Tab-separated table of C-alpha atoms in Angstrom:
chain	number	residue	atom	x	y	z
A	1	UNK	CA	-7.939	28.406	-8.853
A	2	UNK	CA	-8.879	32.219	-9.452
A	3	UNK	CA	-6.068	34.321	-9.650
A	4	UNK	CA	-5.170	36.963	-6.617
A	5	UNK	CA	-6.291	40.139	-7.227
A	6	UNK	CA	-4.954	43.727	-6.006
A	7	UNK	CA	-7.097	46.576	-4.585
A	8	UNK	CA	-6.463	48.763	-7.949
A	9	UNK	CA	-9.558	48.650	-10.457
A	10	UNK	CA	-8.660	45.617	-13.037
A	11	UNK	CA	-9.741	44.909	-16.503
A	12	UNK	CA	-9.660	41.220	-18.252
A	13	UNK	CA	-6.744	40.500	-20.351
A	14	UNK	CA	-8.081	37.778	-22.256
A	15	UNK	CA	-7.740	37.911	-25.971
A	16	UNK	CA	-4.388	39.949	-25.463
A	17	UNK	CA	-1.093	38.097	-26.716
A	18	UNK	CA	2.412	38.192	-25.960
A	19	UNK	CA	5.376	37.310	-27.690
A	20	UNK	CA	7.452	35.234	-24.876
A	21	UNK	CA	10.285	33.363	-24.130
A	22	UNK	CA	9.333	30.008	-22.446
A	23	UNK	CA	10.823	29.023	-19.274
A	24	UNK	CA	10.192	25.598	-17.123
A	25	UNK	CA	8.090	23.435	-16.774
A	26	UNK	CA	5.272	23.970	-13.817
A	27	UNK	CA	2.975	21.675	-12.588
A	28	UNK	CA	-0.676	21.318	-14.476
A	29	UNK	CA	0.746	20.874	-17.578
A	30	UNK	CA	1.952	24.393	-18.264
A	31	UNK	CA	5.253	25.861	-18.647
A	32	UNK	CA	6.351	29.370	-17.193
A	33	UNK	CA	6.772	32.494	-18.734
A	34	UNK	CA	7.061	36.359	-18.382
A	35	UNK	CA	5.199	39.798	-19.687
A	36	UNK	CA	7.982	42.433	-20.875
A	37	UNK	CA	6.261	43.758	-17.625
A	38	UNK	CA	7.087	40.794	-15.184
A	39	UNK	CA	3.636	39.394	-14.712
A	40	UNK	CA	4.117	35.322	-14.975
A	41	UNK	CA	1.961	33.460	-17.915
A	42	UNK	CA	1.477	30.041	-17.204
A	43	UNK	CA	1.350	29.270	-20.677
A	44	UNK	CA	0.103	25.560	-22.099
A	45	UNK	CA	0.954	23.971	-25.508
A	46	UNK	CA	4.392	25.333	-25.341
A	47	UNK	CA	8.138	23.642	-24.229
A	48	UNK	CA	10.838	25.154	-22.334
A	49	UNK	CA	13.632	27.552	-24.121
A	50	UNK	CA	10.687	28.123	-26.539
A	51	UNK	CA	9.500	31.728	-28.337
A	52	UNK	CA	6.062	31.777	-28.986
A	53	UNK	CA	2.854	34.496	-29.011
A	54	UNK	CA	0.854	33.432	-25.929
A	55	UNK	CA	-2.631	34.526	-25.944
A	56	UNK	CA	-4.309	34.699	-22.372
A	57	UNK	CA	-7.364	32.694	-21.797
A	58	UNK	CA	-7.642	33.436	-18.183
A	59	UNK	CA	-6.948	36.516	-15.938
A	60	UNK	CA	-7.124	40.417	-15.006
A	61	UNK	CA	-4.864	43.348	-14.745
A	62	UNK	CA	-3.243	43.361	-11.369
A	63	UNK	CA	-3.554	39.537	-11.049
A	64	UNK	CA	-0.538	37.332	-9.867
A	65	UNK	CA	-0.314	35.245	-13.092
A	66	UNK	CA	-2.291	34.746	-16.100
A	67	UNK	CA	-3.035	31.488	-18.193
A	68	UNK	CA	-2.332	31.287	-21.535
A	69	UNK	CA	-1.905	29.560	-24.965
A	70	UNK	CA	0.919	29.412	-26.829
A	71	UNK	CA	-1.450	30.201	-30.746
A	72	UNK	CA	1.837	31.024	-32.581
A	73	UNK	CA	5.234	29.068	-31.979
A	74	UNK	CA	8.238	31.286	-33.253
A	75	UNK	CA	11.292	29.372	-32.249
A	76	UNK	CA	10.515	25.855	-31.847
A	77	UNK	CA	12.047	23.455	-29.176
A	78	UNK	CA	13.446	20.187	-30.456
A	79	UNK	CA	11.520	18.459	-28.264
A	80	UNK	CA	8.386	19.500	-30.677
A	81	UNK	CA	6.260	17.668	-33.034
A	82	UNK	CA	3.373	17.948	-34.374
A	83	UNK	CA	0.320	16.768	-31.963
A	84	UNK	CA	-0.501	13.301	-33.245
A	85	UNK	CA	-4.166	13.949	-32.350
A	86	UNK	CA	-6.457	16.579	-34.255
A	87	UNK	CA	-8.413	17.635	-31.505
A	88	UNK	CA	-5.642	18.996	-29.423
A	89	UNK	CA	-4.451	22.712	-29.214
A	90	UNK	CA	-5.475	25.765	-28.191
A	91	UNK	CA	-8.725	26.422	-27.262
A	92	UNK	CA	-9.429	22.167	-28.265
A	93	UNK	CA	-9.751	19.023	-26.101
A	94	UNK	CA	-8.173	19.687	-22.451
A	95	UNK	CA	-7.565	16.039	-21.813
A	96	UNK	CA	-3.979	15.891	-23.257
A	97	UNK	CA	-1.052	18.450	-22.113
A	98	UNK	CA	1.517	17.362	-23.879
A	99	UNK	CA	0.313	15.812	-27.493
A	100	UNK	CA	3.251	18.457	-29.235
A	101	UNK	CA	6.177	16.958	-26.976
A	102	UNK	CA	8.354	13.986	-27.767
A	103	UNK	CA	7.700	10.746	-25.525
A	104	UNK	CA	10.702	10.985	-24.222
A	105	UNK	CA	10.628	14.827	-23.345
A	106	UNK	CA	7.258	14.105	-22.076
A	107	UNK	CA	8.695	12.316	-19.447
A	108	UNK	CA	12.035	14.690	-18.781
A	109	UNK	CA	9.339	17.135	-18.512
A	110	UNK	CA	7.075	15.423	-15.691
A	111	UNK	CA	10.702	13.855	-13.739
A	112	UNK	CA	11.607	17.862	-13.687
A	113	UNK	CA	7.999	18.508	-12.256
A	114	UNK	CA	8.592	15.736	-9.496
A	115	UNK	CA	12.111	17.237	-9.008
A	116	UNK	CA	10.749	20.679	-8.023
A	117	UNK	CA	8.162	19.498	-5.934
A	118	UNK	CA	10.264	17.431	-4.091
A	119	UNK	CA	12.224	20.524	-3.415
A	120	UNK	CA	10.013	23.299	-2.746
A	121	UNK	CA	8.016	21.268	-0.452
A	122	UNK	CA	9.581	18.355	1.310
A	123	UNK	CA	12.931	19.732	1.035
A	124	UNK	CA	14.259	16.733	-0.814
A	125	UNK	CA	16.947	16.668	-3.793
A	126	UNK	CA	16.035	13.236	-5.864
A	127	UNK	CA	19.378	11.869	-4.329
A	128	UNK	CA	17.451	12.133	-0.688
A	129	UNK	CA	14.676	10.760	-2.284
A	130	UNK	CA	17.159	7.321	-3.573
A	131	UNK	CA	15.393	8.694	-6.598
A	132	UNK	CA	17.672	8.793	-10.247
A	133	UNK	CA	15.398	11.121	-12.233
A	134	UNK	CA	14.125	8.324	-14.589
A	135	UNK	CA	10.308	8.083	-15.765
A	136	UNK	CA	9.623	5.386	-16.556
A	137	UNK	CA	7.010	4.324	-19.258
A	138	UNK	CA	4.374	1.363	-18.490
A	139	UNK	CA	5.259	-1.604	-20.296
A	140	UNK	CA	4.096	-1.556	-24.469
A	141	UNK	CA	4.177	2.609	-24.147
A	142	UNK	CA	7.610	3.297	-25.373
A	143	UNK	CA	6.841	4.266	-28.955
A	144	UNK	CA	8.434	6.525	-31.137
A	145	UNK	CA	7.553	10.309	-31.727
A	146	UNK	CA	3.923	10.468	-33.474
A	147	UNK	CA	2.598	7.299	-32.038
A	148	UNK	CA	-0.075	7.340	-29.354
A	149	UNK	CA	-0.467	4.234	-26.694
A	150	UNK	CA	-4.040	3.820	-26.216
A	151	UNK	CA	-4.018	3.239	-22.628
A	152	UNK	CA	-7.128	4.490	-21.355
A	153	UNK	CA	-9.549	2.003	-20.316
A	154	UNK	CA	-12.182	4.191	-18.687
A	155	UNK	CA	-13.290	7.525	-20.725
A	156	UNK	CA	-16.250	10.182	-19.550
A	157	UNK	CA	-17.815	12.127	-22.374
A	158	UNK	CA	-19.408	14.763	-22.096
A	159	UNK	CA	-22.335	15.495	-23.877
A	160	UNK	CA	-22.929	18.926	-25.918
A	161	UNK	CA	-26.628	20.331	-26.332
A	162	UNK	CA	-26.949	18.379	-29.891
A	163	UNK	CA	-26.270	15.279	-28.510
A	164	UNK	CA	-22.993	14.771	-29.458
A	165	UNK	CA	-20.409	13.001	-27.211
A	166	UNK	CA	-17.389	14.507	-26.785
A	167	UNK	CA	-14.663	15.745	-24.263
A	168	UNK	CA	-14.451	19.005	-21.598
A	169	UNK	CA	-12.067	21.991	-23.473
A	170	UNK	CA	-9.263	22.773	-20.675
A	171	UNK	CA	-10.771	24.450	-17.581
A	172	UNK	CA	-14.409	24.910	-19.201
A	173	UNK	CA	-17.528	23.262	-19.293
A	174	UNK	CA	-17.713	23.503	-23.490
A	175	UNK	CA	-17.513	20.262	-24.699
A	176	UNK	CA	-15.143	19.791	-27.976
A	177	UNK	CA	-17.048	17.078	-29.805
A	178	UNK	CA	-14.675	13.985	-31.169
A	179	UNK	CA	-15.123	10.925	-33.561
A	180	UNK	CA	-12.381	9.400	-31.741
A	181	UNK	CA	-9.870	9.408	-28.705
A	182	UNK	CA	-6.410	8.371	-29.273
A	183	UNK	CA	-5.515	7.777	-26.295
A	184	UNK	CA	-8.820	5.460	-25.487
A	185	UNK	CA	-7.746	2.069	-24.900
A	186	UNK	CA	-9.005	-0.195	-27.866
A	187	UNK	CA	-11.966	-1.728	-25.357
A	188	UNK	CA	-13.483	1.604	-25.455
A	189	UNK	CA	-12.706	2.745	-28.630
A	190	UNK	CA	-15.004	-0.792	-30.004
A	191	UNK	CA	-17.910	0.609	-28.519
A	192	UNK	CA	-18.319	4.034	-30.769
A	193	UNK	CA	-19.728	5.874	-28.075
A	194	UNK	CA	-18.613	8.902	-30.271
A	195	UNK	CA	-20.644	7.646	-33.177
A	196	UNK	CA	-24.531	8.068	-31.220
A	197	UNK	CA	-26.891	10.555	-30.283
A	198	UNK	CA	-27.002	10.921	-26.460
A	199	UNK	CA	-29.859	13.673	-26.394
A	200	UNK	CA	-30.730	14.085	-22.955
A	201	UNK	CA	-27.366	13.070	-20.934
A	202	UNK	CA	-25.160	15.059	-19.139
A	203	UNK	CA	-22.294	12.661	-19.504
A	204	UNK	CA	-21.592	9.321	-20.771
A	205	UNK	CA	-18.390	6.883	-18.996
A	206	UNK	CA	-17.187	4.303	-21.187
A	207	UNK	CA	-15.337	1.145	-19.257
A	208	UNK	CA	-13.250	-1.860	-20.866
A	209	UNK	CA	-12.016	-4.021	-18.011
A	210	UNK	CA	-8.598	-4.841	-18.804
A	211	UNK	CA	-8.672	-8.200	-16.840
A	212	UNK	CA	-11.709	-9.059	-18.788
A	213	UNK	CA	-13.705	-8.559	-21.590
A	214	UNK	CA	-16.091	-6.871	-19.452
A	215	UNK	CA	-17.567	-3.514	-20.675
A	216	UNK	CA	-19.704	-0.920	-18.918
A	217	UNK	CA	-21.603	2.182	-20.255
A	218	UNK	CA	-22.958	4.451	-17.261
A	219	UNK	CA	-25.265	7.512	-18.431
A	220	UNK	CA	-26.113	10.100	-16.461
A	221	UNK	CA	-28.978	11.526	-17.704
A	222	UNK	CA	-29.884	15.458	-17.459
A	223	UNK	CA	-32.834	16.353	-15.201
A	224	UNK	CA	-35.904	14.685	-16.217
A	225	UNK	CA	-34.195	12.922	-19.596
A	226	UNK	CA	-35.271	9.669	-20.464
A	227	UNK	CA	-32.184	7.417	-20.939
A	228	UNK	CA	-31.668	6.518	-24.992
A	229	UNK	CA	-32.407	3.462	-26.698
A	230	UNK	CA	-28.782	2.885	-28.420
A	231	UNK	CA	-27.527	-0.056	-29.817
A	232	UNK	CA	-23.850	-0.294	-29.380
A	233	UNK	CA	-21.495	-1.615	-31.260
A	234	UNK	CA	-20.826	-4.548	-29.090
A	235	UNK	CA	-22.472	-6.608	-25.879
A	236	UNK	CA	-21.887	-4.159	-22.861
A	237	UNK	CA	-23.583	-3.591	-19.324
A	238	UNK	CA	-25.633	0.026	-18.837
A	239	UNK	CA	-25.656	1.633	-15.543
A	240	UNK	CA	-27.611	4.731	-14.980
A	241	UNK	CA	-26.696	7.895	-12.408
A	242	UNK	CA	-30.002	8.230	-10.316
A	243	UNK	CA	-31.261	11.943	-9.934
A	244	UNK	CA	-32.510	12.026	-7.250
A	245	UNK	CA	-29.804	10.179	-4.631
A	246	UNK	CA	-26.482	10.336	-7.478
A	247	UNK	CA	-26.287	6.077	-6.902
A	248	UNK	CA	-25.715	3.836	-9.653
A	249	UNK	CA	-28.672	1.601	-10.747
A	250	UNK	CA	-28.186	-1.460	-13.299
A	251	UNK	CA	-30.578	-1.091	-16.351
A	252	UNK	CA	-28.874	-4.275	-17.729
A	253	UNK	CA	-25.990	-6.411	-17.725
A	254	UNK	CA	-23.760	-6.727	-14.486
A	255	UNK	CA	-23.762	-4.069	-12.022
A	256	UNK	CA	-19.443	-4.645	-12.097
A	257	UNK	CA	-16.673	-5.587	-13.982
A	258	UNK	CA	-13.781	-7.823	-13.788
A	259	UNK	CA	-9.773	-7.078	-13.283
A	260	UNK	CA	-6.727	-8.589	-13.001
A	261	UNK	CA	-3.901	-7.793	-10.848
A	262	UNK	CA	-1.104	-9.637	-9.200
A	263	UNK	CA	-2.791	-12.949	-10.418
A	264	UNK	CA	-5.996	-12.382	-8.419
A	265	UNK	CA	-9.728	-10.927	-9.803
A	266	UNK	CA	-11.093	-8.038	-8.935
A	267	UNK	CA	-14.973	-7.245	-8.654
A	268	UNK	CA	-15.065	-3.384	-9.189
A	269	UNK	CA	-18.710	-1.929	-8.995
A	270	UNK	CA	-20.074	0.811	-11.469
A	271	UNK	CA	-18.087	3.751	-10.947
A	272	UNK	CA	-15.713	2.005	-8.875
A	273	UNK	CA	-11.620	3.429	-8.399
A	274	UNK	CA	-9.341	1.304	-11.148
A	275	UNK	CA	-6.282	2.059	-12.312
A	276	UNK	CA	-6.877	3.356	-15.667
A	277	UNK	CA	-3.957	2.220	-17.464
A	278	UNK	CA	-4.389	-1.158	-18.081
A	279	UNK	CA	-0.538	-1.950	-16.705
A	280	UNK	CA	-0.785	0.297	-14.171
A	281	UNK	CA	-2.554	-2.196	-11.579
A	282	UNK	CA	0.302	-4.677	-11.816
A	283	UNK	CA	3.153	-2.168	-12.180
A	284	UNK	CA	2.486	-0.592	-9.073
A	285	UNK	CA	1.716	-3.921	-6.554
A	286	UNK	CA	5.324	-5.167	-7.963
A	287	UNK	CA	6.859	-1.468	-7.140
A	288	UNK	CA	4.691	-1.639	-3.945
A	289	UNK	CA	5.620	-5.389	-2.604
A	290	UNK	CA	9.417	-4.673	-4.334
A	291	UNK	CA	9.888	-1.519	-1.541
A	292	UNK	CA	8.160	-3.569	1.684
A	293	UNK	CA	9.285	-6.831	1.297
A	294	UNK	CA	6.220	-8.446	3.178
A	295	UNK	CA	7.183	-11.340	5.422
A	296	UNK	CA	5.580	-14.174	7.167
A	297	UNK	CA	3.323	-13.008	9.759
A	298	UNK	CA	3.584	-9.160	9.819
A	299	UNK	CA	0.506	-6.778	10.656
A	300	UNK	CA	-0.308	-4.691	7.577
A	301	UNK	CA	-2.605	-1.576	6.767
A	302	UNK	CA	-3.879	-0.447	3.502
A	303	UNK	CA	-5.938	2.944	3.497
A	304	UNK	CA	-7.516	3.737	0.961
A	305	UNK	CA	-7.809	0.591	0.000
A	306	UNK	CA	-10.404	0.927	-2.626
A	307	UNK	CA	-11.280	-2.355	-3.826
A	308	UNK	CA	-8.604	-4.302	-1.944
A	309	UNK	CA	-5.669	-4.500	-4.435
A	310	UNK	CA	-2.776	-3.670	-2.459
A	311	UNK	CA	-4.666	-5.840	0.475
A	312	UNK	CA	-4.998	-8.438	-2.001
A	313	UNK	CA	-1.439	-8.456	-2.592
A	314	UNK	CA	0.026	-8.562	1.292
A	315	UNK	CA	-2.543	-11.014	2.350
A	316	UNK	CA	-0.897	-13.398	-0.287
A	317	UNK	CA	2.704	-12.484	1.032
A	318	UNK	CA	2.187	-12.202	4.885
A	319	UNK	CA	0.279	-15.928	4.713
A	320	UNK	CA	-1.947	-17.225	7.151
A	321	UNK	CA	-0.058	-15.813	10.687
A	322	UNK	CA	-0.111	-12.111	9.089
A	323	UNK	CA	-2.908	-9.982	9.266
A	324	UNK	CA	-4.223	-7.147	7.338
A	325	UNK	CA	-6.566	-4.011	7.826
A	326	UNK	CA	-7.767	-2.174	4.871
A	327	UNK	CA	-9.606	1.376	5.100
A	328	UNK	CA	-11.834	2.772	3.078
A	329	UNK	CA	-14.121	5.527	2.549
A	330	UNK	CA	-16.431	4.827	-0.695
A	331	UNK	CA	-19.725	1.533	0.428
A	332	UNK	CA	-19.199	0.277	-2.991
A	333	UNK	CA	-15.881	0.009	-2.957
A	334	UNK	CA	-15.938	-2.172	0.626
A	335	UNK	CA	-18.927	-4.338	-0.608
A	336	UNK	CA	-16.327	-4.611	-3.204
A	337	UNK	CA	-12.969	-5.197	-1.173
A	338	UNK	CA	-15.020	-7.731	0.978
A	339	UNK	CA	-15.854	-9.778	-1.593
A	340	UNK	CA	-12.458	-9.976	-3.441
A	341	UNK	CA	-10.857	-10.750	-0.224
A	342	UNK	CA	-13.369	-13.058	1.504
A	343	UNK	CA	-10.906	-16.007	1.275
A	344	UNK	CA	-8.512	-14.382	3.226
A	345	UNK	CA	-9.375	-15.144	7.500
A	346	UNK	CA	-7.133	-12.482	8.182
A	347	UNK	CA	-8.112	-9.547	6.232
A	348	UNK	CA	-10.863	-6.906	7.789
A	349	UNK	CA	-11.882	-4.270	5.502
A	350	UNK	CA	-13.741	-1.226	7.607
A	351	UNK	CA	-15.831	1.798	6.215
A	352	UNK	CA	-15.506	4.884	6.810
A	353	UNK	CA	-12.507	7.833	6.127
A	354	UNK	CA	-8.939	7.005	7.241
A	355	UNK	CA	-8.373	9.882	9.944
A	356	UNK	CA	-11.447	9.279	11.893
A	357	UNK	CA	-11.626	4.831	11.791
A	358	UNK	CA	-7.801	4.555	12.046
A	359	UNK	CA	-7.702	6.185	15.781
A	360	UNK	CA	-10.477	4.018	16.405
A	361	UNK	CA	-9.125	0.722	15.873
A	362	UNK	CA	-6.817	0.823	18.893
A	363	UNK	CA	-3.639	0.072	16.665
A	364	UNK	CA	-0.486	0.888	18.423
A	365	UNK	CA	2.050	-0.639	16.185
A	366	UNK	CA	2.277	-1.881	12.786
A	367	UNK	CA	4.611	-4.065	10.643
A	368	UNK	CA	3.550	-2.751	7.262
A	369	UNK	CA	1.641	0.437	5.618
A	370	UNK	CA	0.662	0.948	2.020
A	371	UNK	CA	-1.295	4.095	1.598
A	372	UNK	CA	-2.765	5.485	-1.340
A	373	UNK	CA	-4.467	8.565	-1.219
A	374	UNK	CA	-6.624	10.732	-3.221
A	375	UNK	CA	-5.296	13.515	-4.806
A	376	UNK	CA	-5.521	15.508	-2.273
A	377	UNK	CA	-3.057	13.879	-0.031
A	378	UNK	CA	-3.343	11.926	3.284
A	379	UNK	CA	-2.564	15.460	5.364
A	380	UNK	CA	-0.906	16.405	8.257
A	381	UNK	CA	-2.784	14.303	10.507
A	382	UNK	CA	-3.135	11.266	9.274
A	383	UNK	CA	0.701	11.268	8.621
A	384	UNK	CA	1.654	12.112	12.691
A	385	UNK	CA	-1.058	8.975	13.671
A	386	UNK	CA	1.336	6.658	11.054
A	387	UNK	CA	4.444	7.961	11.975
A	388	UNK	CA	3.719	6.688	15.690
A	389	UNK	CA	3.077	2.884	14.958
A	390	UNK	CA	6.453	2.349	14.084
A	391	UNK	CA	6.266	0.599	10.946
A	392	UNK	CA	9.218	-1.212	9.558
A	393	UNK	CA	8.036	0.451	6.050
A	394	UNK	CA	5.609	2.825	4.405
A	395	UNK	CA	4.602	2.503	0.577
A	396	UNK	CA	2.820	5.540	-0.153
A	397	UNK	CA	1.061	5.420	-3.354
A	398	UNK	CA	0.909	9.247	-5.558
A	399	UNK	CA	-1.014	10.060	-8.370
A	400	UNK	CA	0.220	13.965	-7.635
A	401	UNK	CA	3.675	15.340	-6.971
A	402	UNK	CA	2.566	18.164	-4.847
A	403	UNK	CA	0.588	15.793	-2.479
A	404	UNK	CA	3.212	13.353	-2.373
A	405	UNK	CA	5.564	16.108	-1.341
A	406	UNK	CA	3.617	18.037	1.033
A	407	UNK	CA	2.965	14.440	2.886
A	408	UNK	CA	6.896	13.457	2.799
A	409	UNK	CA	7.789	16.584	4.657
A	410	UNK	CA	5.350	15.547	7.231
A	411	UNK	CA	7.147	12.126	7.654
A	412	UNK	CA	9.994	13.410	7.305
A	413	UNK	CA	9.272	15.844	10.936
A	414	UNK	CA	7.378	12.583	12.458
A	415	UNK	CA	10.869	10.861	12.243
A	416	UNK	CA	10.759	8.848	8.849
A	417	UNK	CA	13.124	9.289	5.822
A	418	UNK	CA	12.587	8.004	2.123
A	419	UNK	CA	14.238	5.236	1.342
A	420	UNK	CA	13.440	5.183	-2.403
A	421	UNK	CA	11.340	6.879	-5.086
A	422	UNK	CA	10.282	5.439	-8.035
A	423	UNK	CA	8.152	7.345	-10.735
A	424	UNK	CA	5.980	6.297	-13.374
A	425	UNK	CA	4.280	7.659	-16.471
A	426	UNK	CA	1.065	5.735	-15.916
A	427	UNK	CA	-0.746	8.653	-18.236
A	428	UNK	CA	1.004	8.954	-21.263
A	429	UNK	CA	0.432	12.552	-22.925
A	430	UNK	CA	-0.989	14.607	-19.948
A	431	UNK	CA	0.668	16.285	-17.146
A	432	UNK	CA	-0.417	13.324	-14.850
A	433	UNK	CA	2.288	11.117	-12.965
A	434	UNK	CA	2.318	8.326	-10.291
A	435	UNK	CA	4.828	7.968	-7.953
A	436	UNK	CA	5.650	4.710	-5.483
A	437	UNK	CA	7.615	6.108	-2.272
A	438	UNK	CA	8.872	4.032	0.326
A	439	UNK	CA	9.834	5.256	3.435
A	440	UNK	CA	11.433	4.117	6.555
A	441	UNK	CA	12.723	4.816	9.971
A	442	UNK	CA	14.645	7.866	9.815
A	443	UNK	CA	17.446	6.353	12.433
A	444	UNK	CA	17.766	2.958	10.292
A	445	UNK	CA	19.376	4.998	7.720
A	446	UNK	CA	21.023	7.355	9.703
């Protein structure tokens, strides 16, 4: 996002610091603060009721805000400690926001983030929402201040001009080279991606398949690079990027890999959606199927169904008199959904994008909805076409607040209230959050 610019002639600012107080949290992974002339810093790598010297990294005289870094900390928050990882900080890695915050203020910071959103844009306190403020942390992440949960099962490097793999600086294309991710789940971390020469690729995507011991390497090589002949430290499947048509094309080993959730397997093709957390799957089919309470019978539709997960899991509960539609946008991912659900008569999984195959179905009335979007949202649209069928209940899956929101307030005029929010830190030390809201008929409550 470029920042607004007035008619007047402008100058960059960046390089210039500013010694600031810190005020809230913002969404991005930033926290606000203020010039001694009033012009707003969103300022990373600093905590509320904080002093610090903020340099700017991004913006002009005359803008609305600037970005910033907090390079000097003057009056610490409590809430600080010292960022577990040594390629975070200004200026370093961009793929961690909050590496200098507690755990536990990590997630008081992100609830606060859902809070505001929630406000400003659905016009919904957390009490409307059945929401009580919690975060909560996926199950095995609770650790104590210093210690990292590797969590993340599917990493893209990027590669720098020497070869080296490493990860994108925040809102750049440099790449900050690393021996090693903390936060990489131990699956990836085995394979030492960060240990070989990848001369010639543009990007390298690391997978360990947490219902599995499947592992997947997918290169994308730069134009006219011939893909690298690297042993790795263990057995793993290579995909490559095509240049010419961007599709994914085996050069050995299976063209998928293998996940569990809700006591089914998953076929997810290279480059595939998965939850990257490897708890995350699971934890959000139980908060799913907790807020709908399938029954015997009922008429279900998942959009954005990706693979079939949340499909998966209502085909199991609404039995053999249910039925259940799944949507989805991406071939793979339906070749994909098909497949994992082809022992279910009842299931029909159709291509193509939600707001123009949903009308087209003919579907006047539902039991059941589970949506979950990109991060974009579902949009005012698709919302008013749900709102009509009447469902008994609508799980709508977030993996951003502001989306989430926006959508809500859209229910909320198409005559559905939330019933209950529940929030979970799915990406421990970055600004990222996923949120489980089910809604219902706004006169059921009333």
């Amino acid at each position: 996002m470029q920042a607004e610019q007035n008619t007047s002639p402008a100058g960059s600012l960046v390089g210039e610091e500013y010694e600031v107080e810190v005020g809230p949290v913002a969404h991005g992974g930033h926290c606000v603060a203020r010039t001694a002339e009033g012009q707003v810093l969103f300022v990373r790598h600093a905590l509320p009721g904080e002093r610090v010297v903020a340099r700017v990294t991004e913006g002009e005289e005359g803008a609305r805000f600037l970005r910033a870094d907090a390079v000097e900390i003057l009056d610490a928050s409590k809430d600080r400690i010292e960022a577990p990882c040594p390629f975070a900080g200004p200026g370093r890695c961009g793929g961690c926001d909050w590496q200098h915050a507690k755990p536990g203020a990590q997630r008081r910071l992100k609830g606060e983030v859902v809070a505001e959103q929630l406000k400003r844009l659905a016009g919904l306190t957390p009490e409307e929402a059945g929401w009580d403020g919690t975060v909560m942390p996926a199950e095995g992440d609770k650790l104590p201040a210093g210690e990292v949960p590797a969590w993340r099962t599917r990493v893209q490097y990027a590669v720098d001009a020497d070869g080296n793999a490493g990860l994108r600086r925040h809102r750049s294309h440099e790449v900050e080279p690393i021996d090693h991710c903390m936060i990489a789940a131990p699956g990836v971390s085995e394979l030492g991606v960060e240990k070989h020469d990848w001369a010639g690729m543009e990007s390298v995507e690391a997978i360990a398949a947490s219902g599995s011991q499947d592992r997947q390497v997918i290169l994308t090589p730069r134009p006219g690079a011939r893909l690298p002949l690297v042993e790795l430290d263990r057995p793993v499947s290579v995909m490559r990027v095509g240049e010419k048509d961007g599709g994914v094309h085996r050069v050995h080993g299976r063209p998928f890999v293998r996940e569990r959730a809700d006591g089914r397997t998953y076929r997810v093709g290279s480059g595939g959606f998965w939850q990257v957390h490897p708890k995350a799957a699971d934890t959000l089919v139980t908060a799913v199927m907790q807020g709908l309470l399938p029954r015997k019978g009922d008429m279900a539709l998942d959009l954005y169904c990706g693979v079939g997960l949340f499909a998966g899991a209502l085909a199991d509960r609404v039995g053999d008199t249910g039925a259940v539609l799944g949507i989805e946008s991406g071939k793979r991912a339906v070749e994909d959904a098909r497949h994992n659900l082809a022992g279910f008569d009842r299931v029909r999984i159709e291509q193509g994008k939600v707001e123009a195959v949903l009308p087209r179905t003919g579907i006047s009335e539902v039991d059941l909805v589970v949506l979950d979007p990109p991060r974009a949202g579902a949009g005012r649209k698709t919302v008013e076409h749900l709102a009509s069928l009447g469902a008994r209940r609508i799980a709508y899956v977030a993996c951003d607040p502001a989306a989430l929101a926006r959508d809500l307030g859209y229910f909320r005029s198409g005559g559905y209230r939330v019933r209950m929010l529940r929030v979970f830190d799915l990406f421990p030390m970055t600004h990222h959050v996923e949120c489980v809201a089910i809604l219902e008929p706004a006169a059921k409550g009333s």
